[in-house]
């Protein structure tokens, strides 16, 4: 494991005290680092909205985003169990879970995943969401990587709760609603960019994110400009 990258990741996950804090980009960083450092094939983050309903907020690729949506639509899966109990859920072999999650287990394997673990995003008794890690092949999860992933989820949770600490309920609702609205804009922009340049959805997201970071802009602002055709956005898909 790259210790320098690990240390850098914890710093980035804790560095939330900025005026232009971008929740979507922050959570995508969490999923990307879980894949890049911990041997996961894919990762996703779900957060609870103002009504306590889980929403897909970040995914390392399009396949896991669709699977997370399937999980929510069918009200079954490891992330839901993890969120409801506040405890980790680890399944080294999804073939053994057809009785527990009959639809999710089948769908996960169809998406190319053989194992999953869900880790709570929790501070003390407050659970705000869950981090899902998927592996392509069945088998036990790394006993070293799992506590690191939980620590990353914990640091991310603390950062989120710090963001929402002032006028807590109002800020929480507004931030989550704004993030959900941003998620919709970004998905629309991904579709438009993918169709326009004949690329897949993951390549489209990468292009949007790269452009936003290169120009020090929020992902949602770049997405809105693309949807509205209000700016040229030169070099966006290059």
C-alpha angles and dihedrals in degrees: 000000000000102000094191092053090047092053090046090051093054090049091050093048090051095045099089101126096100129117095233097046107166111204096193094051091044093055093043087056088056093052094044093052092048088056096040098046110021103048096248116147091215140351138200138188126213123188130191118247127216090285094050093254118139119242130189105248104165140006132179092226142003096259094059092043090057091046091051090051090050089052092054096042091053095039095229136099144085096285092056092048091047093050094046096048099032088226131113118262118207124185114176092183122030090195087076094056102065091110095047098042105012097171099034095047092053093044093048091054090047087056090053102260125131102174137028141182128189121204123196120243093218142149112196105308097345116097114188099172145312141268115223122203120192131193126197096220126049115249142101120306119245108274089213097045096049097064089044090053090049090049090051090050090049093051091047090050092051090050092051093048090049088053089053098040099100113077084352107201095041094047093044092053094044095046094048093045091048090049091049090050089048090051090056092049092049093050090051091048092048090054094048094047092046092052094043095051100028094241131131125262095257092052088049092053091047090052092050093047093046091050093047092051094044091053096037092241135134117262092234092054092053090046092051092049090052094048093047095040085225095139135032094234090200115211094011096138099029 
